[in-house]
Coordinates of C-alpha atoms in Angstrom, one line a residue:
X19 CA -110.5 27.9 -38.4
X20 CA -108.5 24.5 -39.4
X21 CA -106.2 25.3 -36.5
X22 CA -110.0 25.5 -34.0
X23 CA -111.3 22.2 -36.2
X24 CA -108.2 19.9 -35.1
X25 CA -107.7 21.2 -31.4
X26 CA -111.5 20.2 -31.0
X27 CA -111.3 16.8 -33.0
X28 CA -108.2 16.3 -30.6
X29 CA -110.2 16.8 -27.5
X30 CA -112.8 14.5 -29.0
X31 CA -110.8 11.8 -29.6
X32 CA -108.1 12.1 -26.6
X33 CA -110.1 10.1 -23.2
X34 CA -111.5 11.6 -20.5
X35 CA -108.4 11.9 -17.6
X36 CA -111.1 9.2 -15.5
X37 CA -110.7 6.4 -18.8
X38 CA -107.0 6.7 -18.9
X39 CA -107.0 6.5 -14.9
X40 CA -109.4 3.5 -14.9
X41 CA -107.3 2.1 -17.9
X42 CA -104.1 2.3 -16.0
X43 CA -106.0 0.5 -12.8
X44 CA -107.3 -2.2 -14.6
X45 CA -104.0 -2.2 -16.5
X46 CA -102.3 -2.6 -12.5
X47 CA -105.4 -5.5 -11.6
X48 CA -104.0 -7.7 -14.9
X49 CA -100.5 -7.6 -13.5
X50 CA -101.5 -9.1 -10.1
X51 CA -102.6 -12.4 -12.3
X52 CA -99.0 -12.1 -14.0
X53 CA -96.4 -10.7 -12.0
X54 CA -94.7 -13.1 -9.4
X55 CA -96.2 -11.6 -5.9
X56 CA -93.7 -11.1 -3.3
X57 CA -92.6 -9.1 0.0
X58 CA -90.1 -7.5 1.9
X59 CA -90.2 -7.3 5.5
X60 CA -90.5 -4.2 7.3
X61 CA -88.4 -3.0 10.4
X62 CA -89.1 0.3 12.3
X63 CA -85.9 2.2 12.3
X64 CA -85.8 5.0 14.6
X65 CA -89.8 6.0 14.2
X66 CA -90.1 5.2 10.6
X67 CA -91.2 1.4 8.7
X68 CA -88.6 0.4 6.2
X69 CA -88.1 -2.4 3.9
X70 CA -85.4 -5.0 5.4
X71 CA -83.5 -5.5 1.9
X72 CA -82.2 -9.1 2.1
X73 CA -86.0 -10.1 3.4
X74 CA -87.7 -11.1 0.3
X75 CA -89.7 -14.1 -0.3
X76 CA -92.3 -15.2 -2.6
X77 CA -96.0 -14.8 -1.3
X78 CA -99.4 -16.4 -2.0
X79 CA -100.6 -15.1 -5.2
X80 CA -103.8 -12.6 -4.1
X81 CA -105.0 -11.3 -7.8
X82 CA -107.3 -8.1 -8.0
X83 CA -110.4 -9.0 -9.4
X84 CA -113.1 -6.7 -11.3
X85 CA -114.9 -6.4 -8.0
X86 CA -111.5 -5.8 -6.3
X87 CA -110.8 -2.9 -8.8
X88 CA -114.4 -1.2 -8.1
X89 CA -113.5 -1.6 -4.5
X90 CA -110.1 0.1 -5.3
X91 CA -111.4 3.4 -5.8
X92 CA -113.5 4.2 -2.9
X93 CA -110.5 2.8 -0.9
X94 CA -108.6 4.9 -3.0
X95 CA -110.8 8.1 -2.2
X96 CA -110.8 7.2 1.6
X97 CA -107.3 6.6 1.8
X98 CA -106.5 10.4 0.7
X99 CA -109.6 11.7 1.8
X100 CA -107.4 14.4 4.2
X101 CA -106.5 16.2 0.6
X102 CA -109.9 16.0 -1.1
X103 CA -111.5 17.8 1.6
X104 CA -108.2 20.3 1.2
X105 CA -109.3 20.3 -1.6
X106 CA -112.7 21.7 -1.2
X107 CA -112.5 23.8 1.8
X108 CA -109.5 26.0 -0.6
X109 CA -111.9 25.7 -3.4
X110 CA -114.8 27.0 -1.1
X111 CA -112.6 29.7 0.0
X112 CA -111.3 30.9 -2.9
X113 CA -114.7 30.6 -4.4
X114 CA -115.9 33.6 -1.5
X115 CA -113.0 35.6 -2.3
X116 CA -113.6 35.4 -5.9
X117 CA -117.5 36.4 -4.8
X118 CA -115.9 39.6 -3.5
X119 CA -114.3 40.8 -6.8
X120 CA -110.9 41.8 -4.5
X121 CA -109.3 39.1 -7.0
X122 CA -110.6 41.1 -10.6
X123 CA -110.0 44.5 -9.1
X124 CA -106.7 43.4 -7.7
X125 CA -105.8 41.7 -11.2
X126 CA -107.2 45.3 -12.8
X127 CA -104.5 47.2 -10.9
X128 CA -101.5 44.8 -11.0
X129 CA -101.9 44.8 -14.4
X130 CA -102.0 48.6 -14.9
X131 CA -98.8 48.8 -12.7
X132 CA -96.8 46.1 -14.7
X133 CA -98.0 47.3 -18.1
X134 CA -95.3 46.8 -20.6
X135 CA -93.0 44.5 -17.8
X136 CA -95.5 41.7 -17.7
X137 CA -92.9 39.5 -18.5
X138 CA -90.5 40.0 -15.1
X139 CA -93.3 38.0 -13.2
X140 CA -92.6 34.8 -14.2
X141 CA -89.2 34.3 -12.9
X142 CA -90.1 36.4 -10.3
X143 CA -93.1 33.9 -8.8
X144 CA -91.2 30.9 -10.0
X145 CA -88.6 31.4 -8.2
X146 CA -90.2 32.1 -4.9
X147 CA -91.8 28.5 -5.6
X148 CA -88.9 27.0 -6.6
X149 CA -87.3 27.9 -3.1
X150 CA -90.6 26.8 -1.3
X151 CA -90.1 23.6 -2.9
X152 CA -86.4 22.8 -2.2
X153 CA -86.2 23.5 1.5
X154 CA -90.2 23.6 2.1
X155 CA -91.1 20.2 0.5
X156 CA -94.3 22.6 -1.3
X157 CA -96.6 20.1 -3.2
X158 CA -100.1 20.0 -1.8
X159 CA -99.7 23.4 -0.5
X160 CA -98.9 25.2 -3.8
X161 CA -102.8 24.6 -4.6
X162 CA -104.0 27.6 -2.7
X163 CA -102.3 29.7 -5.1
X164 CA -103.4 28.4 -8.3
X165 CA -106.9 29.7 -8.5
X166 CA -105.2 33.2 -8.1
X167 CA -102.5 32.6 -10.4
X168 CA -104.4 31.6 -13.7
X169 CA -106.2 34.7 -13.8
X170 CA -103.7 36.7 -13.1
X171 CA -101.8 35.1 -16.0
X172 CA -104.3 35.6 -18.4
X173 CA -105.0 39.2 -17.4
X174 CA -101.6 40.1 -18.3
X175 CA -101.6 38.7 -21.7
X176 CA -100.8 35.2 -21.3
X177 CA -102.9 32.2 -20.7
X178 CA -104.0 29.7 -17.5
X179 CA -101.2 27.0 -19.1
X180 CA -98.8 30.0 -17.7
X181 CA -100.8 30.8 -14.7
X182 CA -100.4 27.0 -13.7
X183 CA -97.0 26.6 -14.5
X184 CA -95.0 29.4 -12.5
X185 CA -96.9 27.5 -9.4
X186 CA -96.6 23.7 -10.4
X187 CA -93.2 24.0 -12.7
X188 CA -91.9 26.5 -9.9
X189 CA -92.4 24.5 -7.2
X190 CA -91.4 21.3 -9.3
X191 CA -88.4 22.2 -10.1
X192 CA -87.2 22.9 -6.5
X193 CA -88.9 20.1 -4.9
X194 CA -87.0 18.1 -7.6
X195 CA -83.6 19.7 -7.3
X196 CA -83.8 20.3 -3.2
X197 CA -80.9 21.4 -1.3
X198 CA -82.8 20.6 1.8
X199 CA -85.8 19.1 1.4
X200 CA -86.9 17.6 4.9
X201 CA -89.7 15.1 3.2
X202 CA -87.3 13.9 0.6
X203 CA -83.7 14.4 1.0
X204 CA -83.9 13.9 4.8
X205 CA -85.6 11.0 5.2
X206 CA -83.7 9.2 2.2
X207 CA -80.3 10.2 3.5
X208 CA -81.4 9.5 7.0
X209 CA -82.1 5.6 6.0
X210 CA -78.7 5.8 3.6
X211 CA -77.1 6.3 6.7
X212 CA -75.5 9.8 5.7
X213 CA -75.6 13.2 7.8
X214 CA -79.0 15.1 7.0
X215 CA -78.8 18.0 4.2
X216 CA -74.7 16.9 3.7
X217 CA -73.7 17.1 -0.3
X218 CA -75.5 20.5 0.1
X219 CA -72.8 22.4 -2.1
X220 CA -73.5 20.1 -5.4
X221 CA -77.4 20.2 -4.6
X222 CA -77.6 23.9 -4.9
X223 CA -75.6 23.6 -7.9
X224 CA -78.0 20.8 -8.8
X225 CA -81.1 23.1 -7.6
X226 CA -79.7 26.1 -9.8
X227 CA -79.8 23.8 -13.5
X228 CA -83.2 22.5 -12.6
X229 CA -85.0 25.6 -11.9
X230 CA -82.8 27.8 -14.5
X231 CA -84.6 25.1 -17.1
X232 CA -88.0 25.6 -16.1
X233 CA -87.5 29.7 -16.1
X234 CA -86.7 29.7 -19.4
X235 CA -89.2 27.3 -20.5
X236 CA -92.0 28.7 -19.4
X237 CA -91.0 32.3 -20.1
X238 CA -90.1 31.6 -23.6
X239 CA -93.2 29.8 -24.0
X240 CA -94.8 33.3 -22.4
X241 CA -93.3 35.4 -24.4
X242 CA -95.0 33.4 -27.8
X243 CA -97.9 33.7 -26.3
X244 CA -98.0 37.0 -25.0
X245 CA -97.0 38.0 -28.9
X246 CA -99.9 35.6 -30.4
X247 CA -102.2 34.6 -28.0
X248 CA -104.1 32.2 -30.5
X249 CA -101.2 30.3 -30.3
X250 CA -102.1 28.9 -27.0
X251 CA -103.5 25.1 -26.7
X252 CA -105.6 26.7 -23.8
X253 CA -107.1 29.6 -26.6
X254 CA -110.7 28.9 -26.6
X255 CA -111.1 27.4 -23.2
X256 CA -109.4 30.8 -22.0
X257 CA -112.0 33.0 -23.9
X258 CA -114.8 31.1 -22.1
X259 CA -113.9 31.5 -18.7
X260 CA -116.0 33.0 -16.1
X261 CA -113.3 35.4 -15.1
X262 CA -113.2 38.5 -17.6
X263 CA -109.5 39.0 -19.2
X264 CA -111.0 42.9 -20.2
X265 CA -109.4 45.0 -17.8
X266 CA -111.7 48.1 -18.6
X267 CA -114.8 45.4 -17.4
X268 CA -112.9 45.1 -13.2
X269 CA -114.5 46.9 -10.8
X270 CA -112.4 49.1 -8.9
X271 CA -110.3 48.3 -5.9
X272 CA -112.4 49.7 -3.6
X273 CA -111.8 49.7 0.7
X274 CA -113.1 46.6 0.7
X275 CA -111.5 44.7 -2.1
X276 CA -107.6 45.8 -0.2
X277 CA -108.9 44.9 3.4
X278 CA -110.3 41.6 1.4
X279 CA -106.5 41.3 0.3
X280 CA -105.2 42.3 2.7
X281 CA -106.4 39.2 4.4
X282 CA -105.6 37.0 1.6
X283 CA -101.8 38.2 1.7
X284 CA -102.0 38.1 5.8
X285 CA -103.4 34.3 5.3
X286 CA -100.2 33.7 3.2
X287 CA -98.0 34.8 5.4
X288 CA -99.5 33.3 7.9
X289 CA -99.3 29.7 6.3
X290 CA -94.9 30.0 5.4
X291 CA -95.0 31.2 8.9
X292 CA -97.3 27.6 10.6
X293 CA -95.3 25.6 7.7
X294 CA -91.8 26.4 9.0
X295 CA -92.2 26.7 12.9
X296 CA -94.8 24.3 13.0
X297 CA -95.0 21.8 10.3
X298 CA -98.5 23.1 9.7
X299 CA -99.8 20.4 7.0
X300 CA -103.2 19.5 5.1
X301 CA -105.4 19.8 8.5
X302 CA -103.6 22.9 9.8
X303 CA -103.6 24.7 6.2
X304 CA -107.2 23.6 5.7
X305 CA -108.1 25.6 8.4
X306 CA -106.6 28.7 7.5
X307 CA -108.2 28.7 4.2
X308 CA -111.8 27.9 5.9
X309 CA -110.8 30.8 8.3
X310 CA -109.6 33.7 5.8
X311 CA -112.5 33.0 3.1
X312 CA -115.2 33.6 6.2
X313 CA -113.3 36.7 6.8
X314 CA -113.1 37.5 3.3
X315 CA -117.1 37.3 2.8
X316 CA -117.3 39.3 5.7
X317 CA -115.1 42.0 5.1
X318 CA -116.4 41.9 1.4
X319 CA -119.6 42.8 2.0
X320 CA -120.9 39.6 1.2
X321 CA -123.0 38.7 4.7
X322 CA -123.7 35.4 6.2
X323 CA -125.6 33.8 3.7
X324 CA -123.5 34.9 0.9
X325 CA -120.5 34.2 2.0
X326 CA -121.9 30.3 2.9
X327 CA -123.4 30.3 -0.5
X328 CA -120.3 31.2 -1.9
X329 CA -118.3 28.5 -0.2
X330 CA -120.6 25.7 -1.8
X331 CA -120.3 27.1 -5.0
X332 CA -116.6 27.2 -4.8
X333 CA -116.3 24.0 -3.5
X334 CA -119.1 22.5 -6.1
X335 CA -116.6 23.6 -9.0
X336 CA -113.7 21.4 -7.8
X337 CA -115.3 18.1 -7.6
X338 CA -113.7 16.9 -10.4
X339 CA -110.4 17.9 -9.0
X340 CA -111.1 15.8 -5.8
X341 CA -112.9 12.5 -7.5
X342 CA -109.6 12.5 -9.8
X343 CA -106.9 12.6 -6.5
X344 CA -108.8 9.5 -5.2
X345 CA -109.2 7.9 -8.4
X346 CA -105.0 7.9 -8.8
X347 CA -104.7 6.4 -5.6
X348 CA -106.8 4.0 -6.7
X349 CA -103.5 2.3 -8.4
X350 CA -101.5 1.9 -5.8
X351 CA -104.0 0.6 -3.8
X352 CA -104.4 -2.6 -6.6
X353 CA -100.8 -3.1 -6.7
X354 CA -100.4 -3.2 -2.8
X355 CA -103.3 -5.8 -2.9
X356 CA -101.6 -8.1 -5.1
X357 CA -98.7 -7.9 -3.6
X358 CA -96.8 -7.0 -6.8
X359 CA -94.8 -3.7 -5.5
X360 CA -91.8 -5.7 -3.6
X361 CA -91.4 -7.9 -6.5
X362 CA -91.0 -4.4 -9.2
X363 CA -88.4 -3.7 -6.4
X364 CA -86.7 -6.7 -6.5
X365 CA -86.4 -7.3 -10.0
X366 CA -85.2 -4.2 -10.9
X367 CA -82.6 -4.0 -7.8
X368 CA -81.0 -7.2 -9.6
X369 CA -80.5 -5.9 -12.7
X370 CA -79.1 -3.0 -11.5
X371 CA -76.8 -5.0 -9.6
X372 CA -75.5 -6.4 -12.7
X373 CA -74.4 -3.7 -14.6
X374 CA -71.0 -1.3 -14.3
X375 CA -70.9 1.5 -11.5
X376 CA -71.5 4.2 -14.5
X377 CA -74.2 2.6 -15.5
X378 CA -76.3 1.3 -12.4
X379 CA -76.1 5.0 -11.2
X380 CA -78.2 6.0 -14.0
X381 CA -80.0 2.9 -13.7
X382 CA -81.2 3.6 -10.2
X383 CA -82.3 6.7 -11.7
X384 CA -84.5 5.9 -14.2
X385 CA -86.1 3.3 -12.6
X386 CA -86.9 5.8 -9.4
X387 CA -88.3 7.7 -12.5
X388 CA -90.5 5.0 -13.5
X389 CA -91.4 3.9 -10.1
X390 CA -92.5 7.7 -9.1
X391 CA -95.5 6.9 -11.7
X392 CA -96.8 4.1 -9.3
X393 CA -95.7 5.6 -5.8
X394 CA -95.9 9.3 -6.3
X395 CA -95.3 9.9 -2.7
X396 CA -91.7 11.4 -2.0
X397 CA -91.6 10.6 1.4
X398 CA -93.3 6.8 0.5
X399 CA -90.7 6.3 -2.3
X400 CA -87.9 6.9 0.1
X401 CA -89.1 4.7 2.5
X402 CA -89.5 2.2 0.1
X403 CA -86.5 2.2 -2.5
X404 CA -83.6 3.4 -0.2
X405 CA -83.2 0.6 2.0
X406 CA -82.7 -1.4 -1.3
X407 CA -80.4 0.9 -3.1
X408 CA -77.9 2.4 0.1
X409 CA -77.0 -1.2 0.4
X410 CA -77.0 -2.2 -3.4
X411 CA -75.1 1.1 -3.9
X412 CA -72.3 -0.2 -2.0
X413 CA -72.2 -3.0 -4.0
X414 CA -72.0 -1.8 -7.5
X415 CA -69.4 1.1 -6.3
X416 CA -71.8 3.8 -6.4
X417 CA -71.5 6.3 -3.5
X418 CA -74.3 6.6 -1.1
X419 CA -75.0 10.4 -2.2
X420 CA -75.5 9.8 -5.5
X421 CA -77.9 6.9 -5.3
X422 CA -79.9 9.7 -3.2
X423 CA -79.2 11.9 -5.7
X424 CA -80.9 9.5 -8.0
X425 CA -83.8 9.2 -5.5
X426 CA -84.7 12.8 -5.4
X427 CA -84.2 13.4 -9.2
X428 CA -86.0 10.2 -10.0
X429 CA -88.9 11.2 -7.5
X430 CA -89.1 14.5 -8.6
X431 CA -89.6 15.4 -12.7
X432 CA -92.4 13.1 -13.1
X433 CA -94.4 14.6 -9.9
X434 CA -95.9 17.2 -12.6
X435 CA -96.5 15.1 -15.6
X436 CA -97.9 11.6 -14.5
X437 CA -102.1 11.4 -14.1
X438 CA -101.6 9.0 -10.7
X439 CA -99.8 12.3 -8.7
X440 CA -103.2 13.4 -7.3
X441 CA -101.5 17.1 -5.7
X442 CA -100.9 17.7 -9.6
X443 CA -104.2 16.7 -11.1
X444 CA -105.7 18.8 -8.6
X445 CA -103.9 21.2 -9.6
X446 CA -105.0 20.8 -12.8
X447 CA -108.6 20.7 -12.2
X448 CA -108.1 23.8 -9.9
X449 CA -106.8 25.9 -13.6
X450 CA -108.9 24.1 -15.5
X451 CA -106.3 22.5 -17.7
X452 CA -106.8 19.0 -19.4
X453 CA -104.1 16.5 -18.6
X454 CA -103.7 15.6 -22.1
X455 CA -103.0 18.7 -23.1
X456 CA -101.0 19.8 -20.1
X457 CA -99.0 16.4 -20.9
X458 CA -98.2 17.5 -24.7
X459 CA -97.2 20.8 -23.8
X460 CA -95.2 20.0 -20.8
X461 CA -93.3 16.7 -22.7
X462 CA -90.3 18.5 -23.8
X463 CA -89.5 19.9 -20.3
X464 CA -89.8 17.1 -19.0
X465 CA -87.4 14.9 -21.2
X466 CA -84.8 18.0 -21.2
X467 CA -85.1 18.0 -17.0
X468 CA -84.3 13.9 -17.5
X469 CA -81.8 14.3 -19.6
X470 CA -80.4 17.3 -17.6
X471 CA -80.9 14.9 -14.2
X472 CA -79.0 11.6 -15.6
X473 CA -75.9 14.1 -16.9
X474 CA -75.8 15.2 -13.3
X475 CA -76.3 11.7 -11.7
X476 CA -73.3 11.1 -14.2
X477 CA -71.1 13.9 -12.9
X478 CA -72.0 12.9 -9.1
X479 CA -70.7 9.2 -9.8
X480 CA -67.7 10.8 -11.9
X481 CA -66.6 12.8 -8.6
X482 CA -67.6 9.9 -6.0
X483 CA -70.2 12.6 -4.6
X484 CA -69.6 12.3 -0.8
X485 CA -71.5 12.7 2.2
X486 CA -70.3 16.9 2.5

């Protein structure tokens, strides 16, 4: 009963996710008024806009206002408007195949096949994310499984902080230790002037520490919970859920519920299949989704009106999930307005330069760590750090490879623990996990993986990491 008492005092007392976003903006708005506002210039390099390193000057000082910080988040929510739709066409289709009760009845008989082996799922799934992640770039697209994944999780004995964590963590941890990563490794080591994918040897190495971390993490933290389930932070929000965790309650898997699967797991395979021939993305995948749930409520006996019913519903419980995406890009949009992000570049670049090669490759690590809280894009990060640091790598005797090295690492750990990633707050809306509680639990991950990154930034300076 204490235990109950000071989990719901916490949540009391802890802000809504929408205060500490709106803290951080207004937090961002008061910088513009202090921070000296400056710019690079930007040069189209083969397709792509980069930052001209040796281009900055000071600008005219253009401070966000109150008004200006309203204005920031509808500008916020139309600039990544393509993912909040994503976001409610997959919550409209899982919420028809839900409708169907393939999912329970489907959860019923896994669950009876694994009984007493519960445990070999966890590095099973995470692992297939992981992979997705290194040589996929899977972020936004790891969403679609979530809805199925909590569930499933708790059905088996553990809870949805489990079910969200072989799909985020999973995918995390190979996005963040790629071997090939086209959206992160290619682009940075395209701009750093070095052959795509080359270093690949150490990265898989690299690749093998990160996700081995997160595997045990998450299944020792399993395996607790699977023992004591009351010793979950996610205990009574679990027991309330709409989905039943009593097996004996599913229906049956009926004709209908495997054809309903059957589609599902067609859908899936579909998607790896559009992702890697055709670099099927938010518009492409949306449409899938929007495709397979109308099947879904066909083949589930759900009819025309029930199926479209079941779409709004689905799609009604995600608003939060999409208001909070826009909401964190809200930031970025104040701090482009007051022309303060070249200046956070600048600054840091020169101290970097002024410290000794050991220590300005960890250095360019932990301030791509930092900066990955402000610009949680991988692909926008790269664009904007790396035509700063190949150069200042040179400078401070740092190879090349291992200031990308720092990139991706830098870009990657944080992805899954900071409130302005919006792929990852969606995520959390989609399990319905509090940040703040996902962010206590997830906090001593996250400073092993930092510690584990800036040991093997270390080693890659100690071996003057090269371009193969």
């Amino acid at each position: 009963m204490s235990s109950q008492k000071k989990r719901v005092g916490f949540a009391e007392r802890f802000p809504h996710v929408l205060v500490l976003l709106f803290a951080i903006i207004l937090l961002a708005a008061l910088s513009t008024y202090i921070v000296t506002p400056g710019s690079y210039e930007r040069v189209v390099v083969e397709g792509r806009e980069v930052i001209d390193p040796v281009s900055y000057q000071v600008v005219e000082r253009t401070p966000v206002g109150f008004f200006g910080v309203l204005k920031s988040i509808p500008q916020g929510l139309n600039e990544v408007g393509f993912i909040i739709f994503f976001i409610f066409i997959v919550g409209g289709a899982f919420g028809i195949i839900s409708k169907t009760g393939a999912v329970d009845a489907g959860i019923a008989s896994l669950t009876r096949i694994l009984e007493g082996r519960e445990k070999i799922i966890i590095p099973a799934i995470m692992g297939v994310f992981a992979l997705g992640g290194s040589t996929l770039g899977m972020a936004e697209e790891t969403l679609v499984f979530i809805p199925a994944m909590v569930p499933l999780a708790i059905a088996l004995g553990f809870d949805s902080l489990t079910g969200v964590a072989v799909v985020l963590i999973g995918a995390g941890a190979g996005f963040a230790g790629a071997f090939m990563n086209p959206f992160t490794i290619g682009i940075a080591q395209g701009i750093a002037e070095l052959p795509i994918f080359s270093g690949m040897g150490f990265r898989i190495g690299v690749w093998f520490v990160i996700t081995g971390i997160a595997v045990a993490f998450v299944y020792r933290y399993a395996a607790k919970i699977k023992e004591n389930p009351e010793l979950s932070p996610m205990y009574e929000e679990d027991q309330k859920r709409s989905h039943s965790v009593d097996i004996s309650e599913f229906d049956k898997l009926e004709n209908h519920h495997k054809h309903v699967l059957a589609v599902v797991i067609i859908g899936f395979l579909i998607l790896i299949w559009g992702v890697t021939q055709y670099g099927w993305y938010i518009t492409e995948i949306s449409a899938l989704f929007l495709g397979i749930g109308i099947a879904s409520g066909l083949i589930g006996k759900l009819g025309v009106n029930g199926t479209a019913e079941s779409f709004v519903e689905g799609a009604r419980d995600l608003t939060m999930a999409a208001i909070i995406v826009g909401v964190a890009r809200a930031i970025l949009v104040v701090l482009n307005d007051g022309n303060i992000i070249d200046t956070i570049l600048f600054s840091v670049s020169n101290a970097i330069e002024g410290l000794p090669s050991y220590f300005s490759a960890l250095g360019m690590y932990f301030f791509q760590s930092l900066l990955n809280i402000i610009v949680p894009s991988g692909s926008g990060q790269a664009a904007l750090t790396m035509p700063i640091m190949s150069p200042l790598s040179d400078l401070v005797g740092v190879s090349r490879q291992t200031a990308v090295l720092a990139y991706q690492l830098g870009d990657g750990f944080t992805n899954i623990w900071s409130p302005t990633s919006g792929y990852f707050m969606a995520g959390l809306g989609l399990a319905g996990v509090g940040w703040e509680k996902w962010a206590k639990w997830f906090m001593p991950l996250l400073l092993i993986w930092l510690a584990a990154g800036g040991v093997l930034v270390t080693i890659a300076h100690l071996i003057q990491y090269g371009p193969f």
